[in-house]
Short mmCIF file of C-alpha atoms and ligand atoms in Angstrom, two decimals:
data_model
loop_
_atom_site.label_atom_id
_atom_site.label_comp_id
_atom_site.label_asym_id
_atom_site.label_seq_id
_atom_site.Cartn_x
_atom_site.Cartn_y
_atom_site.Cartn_z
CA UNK A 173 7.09 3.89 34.00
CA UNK A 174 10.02 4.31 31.95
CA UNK A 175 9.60 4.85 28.34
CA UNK A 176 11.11 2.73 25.42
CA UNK A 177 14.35 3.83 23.47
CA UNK A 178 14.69 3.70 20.04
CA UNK A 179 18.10 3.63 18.28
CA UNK A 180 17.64 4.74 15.16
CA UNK A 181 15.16 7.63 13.88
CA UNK A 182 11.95 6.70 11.66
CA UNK A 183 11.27 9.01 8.99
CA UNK A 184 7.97 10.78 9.78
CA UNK A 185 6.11 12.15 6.92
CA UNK A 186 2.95 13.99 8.03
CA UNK A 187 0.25 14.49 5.74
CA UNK A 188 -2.76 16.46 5.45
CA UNK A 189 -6.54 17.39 6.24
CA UNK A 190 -8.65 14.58 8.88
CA UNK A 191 -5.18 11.84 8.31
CA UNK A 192 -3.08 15.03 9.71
CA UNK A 193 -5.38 14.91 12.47
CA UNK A 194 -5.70 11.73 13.68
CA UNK A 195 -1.64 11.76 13.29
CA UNK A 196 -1.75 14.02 16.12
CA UNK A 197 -3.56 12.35 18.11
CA UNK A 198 -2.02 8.94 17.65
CA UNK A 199 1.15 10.50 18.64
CA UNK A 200 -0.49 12.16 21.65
CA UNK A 201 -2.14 9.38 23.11
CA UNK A 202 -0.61 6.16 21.86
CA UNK A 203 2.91 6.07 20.89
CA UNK A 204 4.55 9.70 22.87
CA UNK A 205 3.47 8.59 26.44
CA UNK A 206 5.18 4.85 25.67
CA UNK A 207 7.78 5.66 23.51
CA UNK A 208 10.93 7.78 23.83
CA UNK A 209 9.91 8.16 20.23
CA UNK A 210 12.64 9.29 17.77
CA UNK A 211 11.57 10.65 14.56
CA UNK A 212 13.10 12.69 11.49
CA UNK A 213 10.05 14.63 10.54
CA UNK A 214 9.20 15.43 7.20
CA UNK A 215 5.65 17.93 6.52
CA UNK A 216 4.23 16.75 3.65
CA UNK A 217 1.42 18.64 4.25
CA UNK A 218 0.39 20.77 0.92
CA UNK A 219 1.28 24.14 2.24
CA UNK A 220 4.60 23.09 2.67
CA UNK A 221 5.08 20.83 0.27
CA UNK A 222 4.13 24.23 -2.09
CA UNK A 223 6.65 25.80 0.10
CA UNK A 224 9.28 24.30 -0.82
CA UNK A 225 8.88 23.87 -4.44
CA UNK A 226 8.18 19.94 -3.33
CA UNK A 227 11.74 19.28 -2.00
CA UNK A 228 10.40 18.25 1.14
CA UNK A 229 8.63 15.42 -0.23
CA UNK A 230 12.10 14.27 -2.47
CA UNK A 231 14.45 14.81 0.83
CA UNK A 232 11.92 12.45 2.64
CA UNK A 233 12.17 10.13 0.23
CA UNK A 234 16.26 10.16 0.23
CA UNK A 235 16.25 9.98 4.21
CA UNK A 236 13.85 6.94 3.75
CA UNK A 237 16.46 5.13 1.61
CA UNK A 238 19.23 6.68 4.39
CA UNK A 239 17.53 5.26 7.43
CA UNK A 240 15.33 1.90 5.68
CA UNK A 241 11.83 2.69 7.23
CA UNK A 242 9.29 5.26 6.94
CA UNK A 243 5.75 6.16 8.22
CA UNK A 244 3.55 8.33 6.08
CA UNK A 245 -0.04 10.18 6.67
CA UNK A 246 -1.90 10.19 3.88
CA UNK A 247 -1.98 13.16 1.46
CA UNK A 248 -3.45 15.35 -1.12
CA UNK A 249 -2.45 14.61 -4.70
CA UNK A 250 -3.63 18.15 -6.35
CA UNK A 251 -5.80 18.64 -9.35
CA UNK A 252 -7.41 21.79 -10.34
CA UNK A 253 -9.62 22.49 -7.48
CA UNK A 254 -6.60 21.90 -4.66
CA UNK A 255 -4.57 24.10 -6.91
CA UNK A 256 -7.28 26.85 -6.28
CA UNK A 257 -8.11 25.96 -2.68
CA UNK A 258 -4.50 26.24 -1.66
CA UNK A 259 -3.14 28.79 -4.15
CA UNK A 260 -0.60 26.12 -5.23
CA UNK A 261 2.17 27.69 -7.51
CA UNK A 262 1.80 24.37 -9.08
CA UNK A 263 -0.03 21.60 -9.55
CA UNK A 264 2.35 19.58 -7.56
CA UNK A 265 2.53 15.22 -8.46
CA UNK A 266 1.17 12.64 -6.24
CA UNK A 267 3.81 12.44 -3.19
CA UNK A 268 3.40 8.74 -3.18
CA UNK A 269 4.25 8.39 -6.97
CA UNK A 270 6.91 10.72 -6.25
CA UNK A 271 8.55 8.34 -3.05
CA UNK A 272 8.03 5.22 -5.39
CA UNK A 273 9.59 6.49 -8.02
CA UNK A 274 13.01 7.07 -6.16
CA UNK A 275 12.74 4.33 -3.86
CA UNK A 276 11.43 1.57 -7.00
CA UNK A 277 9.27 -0.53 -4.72
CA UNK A 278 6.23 -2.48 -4.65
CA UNK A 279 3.52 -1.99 -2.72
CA UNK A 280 1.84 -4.51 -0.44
CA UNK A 281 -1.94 -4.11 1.19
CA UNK A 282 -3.56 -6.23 3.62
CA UNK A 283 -7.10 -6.25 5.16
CA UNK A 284 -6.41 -6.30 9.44
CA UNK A 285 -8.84 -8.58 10.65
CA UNK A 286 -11.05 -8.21 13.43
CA UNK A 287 -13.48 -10.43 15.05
CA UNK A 288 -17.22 -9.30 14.49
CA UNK A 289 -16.35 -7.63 11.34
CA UNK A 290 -16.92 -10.79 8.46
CA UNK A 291 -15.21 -10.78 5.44
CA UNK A 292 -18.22 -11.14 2.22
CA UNK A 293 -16.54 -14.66 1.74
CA UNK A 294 -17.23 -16.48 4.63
CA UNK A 295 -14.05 -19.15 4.07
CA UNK A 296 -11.22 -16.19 3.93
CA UNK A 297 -10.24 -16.70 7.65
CA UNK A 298 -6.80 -14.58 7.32
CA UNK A 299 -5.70 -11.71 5.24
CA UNK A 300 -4.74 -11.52 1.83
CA UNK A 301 -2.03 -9.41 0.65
CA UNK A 302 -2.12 -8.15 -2.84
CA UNK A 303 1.24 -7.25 -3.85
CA UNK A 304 0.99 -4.46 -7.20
CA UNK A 305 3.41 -3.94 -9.74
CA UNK A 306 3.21 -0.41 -9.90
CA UNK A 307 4.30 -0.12 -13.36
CA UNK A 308 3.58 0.03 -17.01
CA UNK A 309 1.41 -2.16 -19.16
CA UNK A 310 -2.08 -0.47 -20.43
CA UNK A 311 -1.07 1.91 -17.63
CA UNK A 312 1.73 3.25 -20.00
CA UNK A 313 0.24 2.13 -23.20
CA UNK A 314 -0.04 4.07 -26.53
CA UNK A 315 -3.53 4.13 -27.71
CA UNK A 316 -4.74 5.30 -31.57
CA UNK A 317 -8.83 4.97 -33.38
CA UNK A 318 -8.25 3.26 -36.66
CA UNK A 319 -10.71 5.37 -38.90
CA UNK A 320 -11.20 2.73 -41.65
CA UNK A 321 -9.23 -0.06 -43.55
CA UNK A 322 -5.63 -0.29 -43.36
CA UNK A 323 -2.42 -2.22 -41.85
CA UNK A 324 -1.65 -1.35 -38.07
CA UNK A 325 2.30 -3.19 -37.63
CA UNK A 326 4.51 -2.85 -34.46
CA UNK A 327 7.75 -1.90 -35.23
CA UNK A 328 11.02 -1.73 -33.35
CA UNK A 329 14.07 0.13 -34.86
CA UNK A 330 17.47 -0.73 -32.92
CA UNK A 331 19.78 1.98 -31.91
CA UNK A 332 22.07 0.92 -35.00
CA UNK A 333 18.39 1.74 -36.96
CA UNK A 334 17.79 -2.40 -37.82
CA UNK A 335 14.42 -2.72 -37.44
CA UNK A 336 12.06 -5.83 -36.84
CA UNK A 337 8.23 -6.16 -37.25
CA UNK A 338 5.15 -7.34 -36.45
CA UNK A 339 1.24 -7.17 -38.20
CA UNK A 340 -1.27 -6.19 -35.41
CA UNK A 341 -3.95 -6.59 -37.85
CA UNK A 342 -5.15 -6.20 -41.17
CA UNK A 343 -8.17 -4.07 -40.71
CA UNK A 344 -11.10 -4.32 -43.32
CA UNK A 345 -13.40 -1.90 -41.23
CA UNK A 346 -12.74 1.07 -38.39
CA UNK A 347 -11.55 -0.19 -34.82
CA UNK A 348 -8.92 0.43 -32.29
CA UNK A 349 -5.13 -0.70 -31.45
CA UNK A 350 -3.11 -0.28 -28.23
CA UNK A 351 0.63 -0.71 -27.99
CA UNK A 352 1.95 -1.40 -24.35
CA UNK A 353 5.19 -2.55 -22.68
CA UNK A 354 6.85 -3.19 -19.78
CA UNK A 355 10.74 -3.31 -18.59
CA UNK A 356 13.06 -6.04 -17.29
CA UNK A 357 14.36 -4.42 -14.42
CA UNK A 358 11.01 -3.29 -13.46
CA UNK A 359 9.70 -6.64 -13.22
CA UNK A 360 12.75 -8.56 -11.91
CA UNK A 361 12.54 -5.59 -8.68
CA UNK A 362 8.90 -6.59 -8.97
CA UNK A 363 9.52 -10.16 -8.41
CA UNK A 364 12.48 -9.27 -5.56
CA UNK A 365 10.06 -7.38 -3.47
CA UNK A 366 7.72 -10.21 -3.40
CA UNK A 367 9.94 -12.72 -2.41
CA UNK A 368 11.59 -10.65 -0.08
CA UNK A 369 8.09 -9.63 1.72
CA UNK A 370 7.01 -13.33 1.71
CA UNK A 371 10.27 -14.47 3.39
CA UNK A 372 9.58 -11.61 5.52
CA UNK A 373 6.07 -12.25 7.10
CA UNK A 374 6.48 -16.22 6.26
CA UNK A 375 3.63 -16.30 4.03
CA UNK A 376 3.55 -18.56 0.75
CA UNK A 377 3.34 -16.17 -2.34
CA UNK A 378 1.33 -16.62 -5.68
CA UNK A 379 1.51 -14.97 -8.88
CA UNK A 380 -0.57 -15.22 -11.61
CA UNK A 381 -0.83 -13.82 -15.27
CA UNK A 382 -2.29 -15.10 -18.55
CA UNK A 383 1.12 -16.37 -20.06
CA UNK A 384 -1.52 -18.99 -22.37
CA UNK A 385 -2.66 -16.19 -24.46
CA UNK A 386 -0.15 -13.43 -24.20
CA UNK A 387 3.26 -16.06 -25.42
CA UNK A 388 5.74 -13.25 -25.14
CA UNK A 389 4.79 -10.35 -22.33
CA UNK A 390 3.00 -12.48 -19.60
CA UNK A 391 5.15 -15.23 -20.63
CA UNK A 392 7.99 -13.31 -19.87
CA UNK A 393 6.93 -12.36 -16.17
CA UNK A 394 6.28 -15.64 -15.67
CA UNK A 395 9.92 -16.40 -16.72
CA UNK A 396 11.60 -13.69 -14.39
CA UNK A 397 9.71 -14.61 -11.62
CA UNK A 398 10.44 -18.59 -11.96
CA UNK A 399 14.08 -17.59 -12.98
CA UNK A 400 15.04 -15.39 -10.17
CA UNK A 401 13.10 -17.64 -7.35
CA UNK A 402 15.13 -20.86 -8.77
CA UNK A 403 18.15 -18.47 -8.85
CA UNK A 404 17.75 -16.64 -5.16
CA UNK A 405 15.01 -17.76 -3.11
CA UNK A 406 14.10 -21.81 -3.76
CA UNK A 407 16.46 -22.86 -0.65
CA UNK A 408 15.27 -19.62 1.91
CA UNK A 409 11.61 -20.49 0.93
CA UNK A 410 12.16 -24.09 1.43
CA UNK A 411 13.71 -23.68 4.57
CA UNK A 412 10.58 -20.98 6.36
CA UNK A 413 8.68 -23.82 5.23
CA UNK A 414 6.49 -21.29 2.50
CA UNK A 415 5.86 -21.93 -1.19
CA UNK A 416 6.36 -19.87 -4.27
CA UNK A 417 4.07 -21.15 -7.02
CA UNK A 418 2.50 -20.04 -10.42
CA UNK A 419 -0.94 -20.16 -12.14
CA UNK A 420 -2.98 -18.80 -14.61
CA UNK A 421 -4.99 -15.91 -13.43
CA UNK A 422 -8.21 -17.58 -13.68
CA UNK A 423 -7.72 -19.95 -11.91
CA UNK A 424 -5.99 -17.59 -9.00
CA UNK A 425 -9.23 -16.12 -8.85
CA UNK A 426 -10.90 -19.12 -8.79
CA UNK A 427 -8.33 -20.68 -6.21
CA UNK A 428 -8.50 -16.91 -4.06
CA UNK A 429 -12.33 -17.42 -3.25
CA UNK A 430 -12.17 -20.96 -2.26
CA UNK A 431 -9.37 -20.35 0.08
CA UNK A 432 -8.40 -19.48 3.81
CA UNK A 433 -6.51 -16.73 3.07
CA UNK A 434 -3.11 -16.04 4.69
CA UNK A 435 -0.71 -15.34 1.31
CA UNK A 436 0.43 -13.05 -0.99
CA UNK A 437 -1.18 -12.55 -4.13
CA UNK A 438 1.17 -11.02 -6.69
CA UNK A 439 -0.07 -9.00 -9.81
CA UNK A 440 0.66 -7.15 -12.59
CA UNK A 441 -0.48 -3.78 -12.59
CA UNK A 442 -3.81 -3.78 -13.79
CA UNK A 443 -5.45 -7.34 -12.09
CA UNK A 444 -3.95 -5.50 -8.99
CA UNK A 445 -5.60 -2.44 -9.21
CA UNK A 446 -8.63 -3.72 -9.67
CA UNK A 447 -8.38 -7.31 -7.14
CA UNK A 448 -7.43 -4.61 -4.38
CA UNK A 449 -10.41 -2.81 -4.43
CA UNK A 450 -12.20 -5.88 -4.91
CA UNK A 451 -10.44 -7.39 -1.91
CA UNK A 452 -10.55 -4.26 0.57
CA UNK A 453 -14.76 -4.12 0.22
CA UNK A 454 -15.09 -7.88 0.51
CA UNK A 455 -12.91 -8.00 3.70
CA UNK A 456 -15.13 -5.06 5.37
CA UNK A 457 -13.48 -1.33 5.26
CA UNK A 458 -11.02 0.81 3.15
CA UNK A 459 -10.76 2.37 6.69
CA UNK A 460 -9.14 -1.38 7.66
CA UNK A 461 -6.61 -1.35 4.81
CA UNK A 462 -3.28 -1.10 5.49
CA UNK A 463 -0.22 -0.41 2.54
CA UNK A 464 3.42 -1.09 2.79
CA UNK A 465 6.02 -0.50 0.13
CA UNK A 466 9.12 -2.76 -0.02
CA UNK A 467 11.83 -0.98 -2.26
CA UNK A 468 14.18 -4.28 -4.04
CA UNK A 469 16.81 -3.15 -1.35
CA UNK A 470 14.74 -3.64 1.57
CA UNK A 471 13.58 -0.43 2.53
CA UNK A 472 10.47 0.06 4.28
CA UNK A 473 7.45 3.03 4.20
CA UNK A 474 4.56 2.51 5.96
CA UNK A 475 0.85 3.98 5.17
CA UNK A 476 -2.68 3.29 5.40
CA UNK A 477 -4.38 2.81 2.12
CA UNK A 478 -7.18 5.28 2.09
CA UNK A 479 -6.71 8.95 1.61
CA UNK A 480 -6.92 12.31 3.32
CA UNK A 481 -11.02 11.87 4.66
CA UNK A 482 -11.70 15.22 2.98
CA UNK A 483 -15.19 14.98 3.82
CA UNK A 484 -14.78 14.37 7.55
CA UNK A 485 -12.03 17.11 7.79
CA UNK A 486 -14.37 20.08 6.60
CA UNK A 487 -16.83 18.47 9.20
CA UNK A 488 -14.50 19.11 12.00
CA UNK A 489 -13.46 22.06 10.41
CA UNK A 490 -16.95 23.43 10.93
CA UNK A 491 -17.03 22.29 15.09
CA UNK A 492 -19.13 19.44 13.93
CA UNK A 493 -18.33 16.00 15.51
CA UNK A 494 -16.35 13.41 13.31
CA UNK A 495 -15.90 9.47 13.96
CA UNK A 496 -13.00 8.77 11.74
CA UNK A 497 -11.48 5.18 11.84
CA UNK A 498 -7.74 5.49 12.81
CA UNK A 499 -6.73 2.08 12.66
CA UNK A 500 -5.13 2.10 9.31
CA UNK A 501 -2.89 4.90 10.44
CA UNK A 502 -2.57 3.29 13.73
CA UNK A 503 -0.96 0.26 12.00
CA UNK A 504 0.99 2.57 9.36
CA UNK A 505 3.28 3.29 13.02
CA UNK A 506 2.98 -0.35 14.51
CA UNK A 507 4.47 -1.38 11.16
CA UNK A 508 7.05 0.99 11.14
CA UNK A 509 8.38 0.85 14.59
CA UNK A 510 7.43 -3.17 14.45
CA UNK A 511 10.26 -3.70 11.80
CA UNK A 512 12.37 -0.91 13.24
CA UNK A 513 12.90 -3.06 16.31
CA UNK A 514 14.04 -5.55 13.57
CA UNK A 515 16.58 -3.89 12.45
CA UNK A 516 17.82 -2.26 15.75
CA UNK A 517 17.41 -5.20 17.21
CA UNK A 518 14.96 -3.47 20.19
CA UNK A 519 12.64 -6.25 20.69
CA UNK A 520 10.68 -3.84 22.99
CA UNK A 521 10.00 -2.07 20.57
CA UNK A 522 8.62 -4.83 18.11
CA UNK A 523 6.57 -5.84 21.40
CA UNK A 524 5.23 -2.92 22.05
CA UNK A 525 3.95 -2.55 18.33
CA UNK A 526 2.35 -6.15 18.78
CA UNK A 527 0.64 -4.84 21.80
CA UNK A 528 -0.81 -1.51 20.57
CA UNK A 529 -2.30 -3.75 17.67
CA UNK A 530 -3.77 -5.86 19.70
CA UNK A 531 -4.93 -3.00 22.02
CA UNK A 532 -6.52 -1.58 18.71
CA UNK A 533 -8.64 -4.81 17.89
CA UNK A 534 -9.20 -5.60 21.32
CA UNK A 535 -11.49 -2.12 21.21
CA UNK A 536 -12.96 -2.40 18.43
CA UNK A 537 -13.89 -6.50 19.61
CA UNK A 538 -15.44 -5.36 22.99
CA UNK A 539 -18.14 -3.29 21.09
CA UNK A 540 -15.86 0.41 20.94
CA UNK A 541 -15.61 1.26 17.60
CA UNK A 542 -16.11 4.31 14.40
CA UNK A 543 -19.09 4.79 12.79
CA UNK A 544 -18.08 3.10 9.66
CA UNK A 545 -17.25 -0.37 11.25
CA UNK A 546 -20.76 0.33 13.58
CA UNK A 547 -22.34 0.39 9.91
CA UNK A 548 -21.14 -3.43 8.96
CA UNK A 549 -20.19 -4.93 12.44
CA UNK A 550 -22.17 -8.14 13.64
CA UNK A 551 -21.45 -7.49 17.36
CA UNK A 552 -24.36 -5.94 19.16
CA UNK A 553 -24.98 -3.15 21.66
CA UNK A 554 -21.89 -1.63 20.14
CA UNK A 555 -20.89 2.45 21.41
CA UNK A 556 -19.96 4.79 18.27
CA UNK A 557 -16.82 6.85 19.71
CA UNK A 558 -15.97 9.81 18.05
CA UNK A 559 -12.64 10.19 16.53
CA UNK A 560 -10.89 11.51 19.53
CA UNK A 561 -12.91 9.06 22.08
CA UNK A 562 -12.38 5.69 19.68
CA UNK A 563 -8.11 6.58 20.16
CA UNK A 564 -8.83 7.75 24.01
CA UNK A 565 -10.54 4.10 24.39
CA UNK A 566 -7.32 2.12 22.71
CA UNK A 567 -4.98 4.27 24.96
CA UNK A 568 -7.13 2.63 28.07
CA UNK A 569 -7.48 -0.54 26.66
CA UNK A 570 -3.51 -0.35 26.26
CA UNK A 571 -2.66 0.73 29.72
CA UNK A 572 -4.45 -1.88 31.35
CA UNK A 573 -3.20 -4.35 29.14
P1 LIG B 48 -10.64 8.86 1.06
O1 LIG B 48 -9.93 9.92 1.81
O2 LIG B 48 -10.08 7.49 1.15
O3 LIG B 48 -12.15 8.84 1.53
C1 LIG B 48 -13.24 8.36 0.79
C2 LIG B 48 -14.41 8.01 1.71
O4 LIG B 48 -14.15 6.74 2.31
C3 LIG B 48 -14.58 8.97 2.87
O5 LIG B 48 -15.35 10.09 2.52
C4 LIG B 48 -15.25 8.07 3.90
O6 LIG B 48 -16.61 7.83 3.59
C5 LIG B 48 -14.53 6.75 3.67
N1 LIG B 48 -13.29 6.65 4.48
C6 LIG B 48 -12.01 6.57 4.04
N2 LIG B 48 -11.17 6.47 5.06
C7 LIG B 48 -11.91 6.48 6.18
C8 LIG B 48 -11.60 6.43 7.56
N3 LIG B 48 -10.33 6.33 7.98
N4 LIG B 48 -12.61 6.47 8.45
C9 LIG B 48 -13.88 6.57 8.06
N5 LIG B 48 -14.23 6.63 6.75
C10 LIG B 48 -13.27 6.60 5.81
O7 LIG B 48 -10.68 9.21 -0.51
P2 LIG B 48 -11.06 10.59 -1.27
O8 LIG B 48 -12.08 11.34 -0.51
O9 LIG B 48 -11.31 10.13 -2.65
O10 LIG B 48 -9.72 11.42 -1.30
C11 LIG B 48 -9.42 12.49 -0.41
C12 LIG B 48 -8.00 12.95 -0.64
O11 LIG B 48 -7.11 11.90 -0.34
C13 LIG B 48 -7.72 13.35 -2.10
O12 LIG B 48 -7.14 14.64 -2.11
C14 LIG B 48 -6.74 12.31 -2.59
O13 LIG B 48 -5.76 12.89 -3.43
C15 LIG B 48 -6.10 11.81 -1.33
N6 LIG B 48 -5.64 10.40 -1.35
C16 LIG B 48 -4.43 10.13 -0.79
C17 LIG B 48 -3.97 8.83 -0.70
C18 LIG B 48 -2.63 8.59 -0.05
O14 LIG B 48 -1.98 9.50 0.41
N7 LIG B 48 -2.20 7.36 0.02
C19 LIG B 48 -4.76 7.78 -1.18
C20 LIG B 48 -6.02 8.08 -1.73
C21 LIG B 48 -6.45 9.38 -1.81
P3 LIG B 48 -17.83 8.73 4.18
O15 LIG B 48 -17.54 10.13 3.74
O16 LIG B 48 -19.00 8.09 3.55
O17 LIG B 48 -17.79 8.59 5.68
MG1 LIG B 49 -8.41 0.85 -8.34
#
């Protein structure tokens, strides 16, 4: 059997601990036996992220805006412990706050569905993207105590030094003030990336904030977003037959429980951060999460949403037997090489990412599966695969297909 070109590279960022492992074996037994597979390969494990003084994760960033999509492993973000446990010279940033930084995007998660694996809410028949601005507001904010009574003001003073005002409150007792903002250009890229990704995978796209109480700041992301969609996007929506359409964020949530599912749920930074968690439980499995972030300029980098699986990799460190859930990172590659074969125009590609997904949840459907989905699945007389076995059993599930 011949294998299937690719034109252009992917960037390939590898990552670390049980993720770095399963990478492997993805490679190994899914995509390297089908695939003339062309990569530029970036190690962002720690070692050699210390290495090189973190270059290596800035270059992969830079070759990710060069070539338009990447595929990441998860990572370590340090703190003190992983600065002693790896002798770091520093303790280096988050590598994903690092790559969003340069390449300004927002990122995108959605639950993959599988059949004998119920979501909580027994009406959500189709994922749900959430789609998180990934900056600012209280995540940015300026906090102070107010010890007793006193005037707290807000005051902005011009680069000529005019300044305007305005009285937080007149406090009579002790309490507490926060002063937070947020940036035009950081929400208008916001808003791009949305409507981009919703013209992208056809899906209608909502966005919510609470522009009834908050007259100026949510008002004023409700104004980009309704500007820039009359502006850019009302005729290509209109004509894939999707919607773009505001509301409160009550009555989102409201709205997101009662529905089917199949859209993209747009946020501001903190209702995202915590709807995705409260979306990835209620749809089964971090393990089933996948992430995608869509820089304004259409540039792609593919991930799964949980991290590293510390735990499981110091099991199989010790010869003990792990059943780690690969999917996620399975579906980090199909993405990647999926919209590759966009770009390149390689539909054999695209197919053969359709095909290893289906491969994937055609395993897991006929009662193969990880421990973790064994823990919530409905399906009986199901076989727990270990982590090597579960991959082993989509590679035969895949040939025969
Ligand atoms: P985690 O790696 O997501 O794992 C937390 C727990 O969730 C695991 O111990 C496991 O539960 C379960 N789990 C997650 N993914 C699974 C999978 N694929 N298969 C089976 N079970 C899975 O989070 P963490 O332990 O908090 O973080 C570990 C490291 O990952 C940290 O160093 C952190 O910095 C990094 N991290 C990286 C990213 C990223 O690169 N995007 C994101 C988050 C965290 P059980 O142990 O109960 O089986
Ligand atoms: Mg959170």
């Amino acid at each position: 059997m011949s294998k299937i070109e690719m034109k252009t590279p992917l960037v390939e960022m590898d990552g670390d601990e049980m993720t770095r492992i399963l990478w492997k074996y993805i490679k190994d037994e899914l995509l390297l036996p089908f695939i003339d597979l062309k990569t530029e390969y970036y190690d962002l494990g720690l070692e050699h992220r210390n290495e090189t003084d973190d270059k290596v994760t800035f270059d992969s960033a830079y070759a990710t805006q060069k070539y338009g999509v990447a595929v990441k492993c998860a990572t370590i973000t340090p703190n003190a412990a992983r600065v002693e446990e790896y002798n770091l010279k520093e303790m280096w940033k988050s590598p994903n706050g690092t790559i969003r930084a340069i390449l300004d995007g927002t990122v995108f998660r959605a639950p993959i569905i599988v059949k004998g694996i119920e979501p909580c809410v027994k009406n959500w028949k189709a994922p749900i993207t959430i789609a998180r601005h990934a900056y600012g507001d209280v995540y940015k904010a300026s906090e102070m105590k107010i010890p007793g009574p006193g005037k707290v003001e807000l005051v902005y003073t011009a680069e000529d030094g005019s300044t305007e005002s305005v009285l937080v409150h007149e406090f009579k007792s002790a309490g507490i003030v926060q002063g937070m903002h947020n940036l035009e250009p950081s929400i208008e890229s916001f808003a791009r990336s949305c409507f981009n990704y919703a013209l992208d995978t056809k899906q209608t796209l909502w966005f919510a904030t609470k522009d009834t109480i908050s007259k100026k700041y949510d008002h004023t992301f409700k104004d980009i977003f309704q500007d820039i969609y009359d502006a850019e996007y009302k005729e290509k929506f209109e004509a894939a037959g999707i919607e773009y359409f505001y509301t409160l964020i009550d009555d989102a949530v409201a709205r997101v429980m009662k529905s089917k599912g199949g859209f993209i749920w747009a946020c501001k930074n903190y209702d995202g951060d915590v709807m995705s968690d409260m979306l990835s439980s209620a749809f089964g499995s971090l393990a089933m999460m996948t992430s995608v972030l869509v820089s304004p300029s259409g540039v792609y980098e593919y991930e799964a949403a949980h991290g590293t699986v510390q735990r499981h990799y110091y099991k199989h460190l010790a010869g003990e037997e792990t059943s780690t859930n690969p999917v996620a990172t399975i579906f980090a590659w199909t993405g990647a090489l999926r919209k590759r074969g966009e770009l390149d125009e390689t539909p054999e590609l695209s197919a053969f990412a359709d095909k290893l997904e289906k491969a994937t949840i055609d395993t897991i459907e006929g009662g193969q599966m990880t421990k973790d989905l064994a823990l919530i699945t409905e399906l009986k007389d199901v076989t727990v695969l270990n982590t090597e076995n579960f991959i082993k059993a989509i590679r035969a599930t895949l040939e025969a297909m």
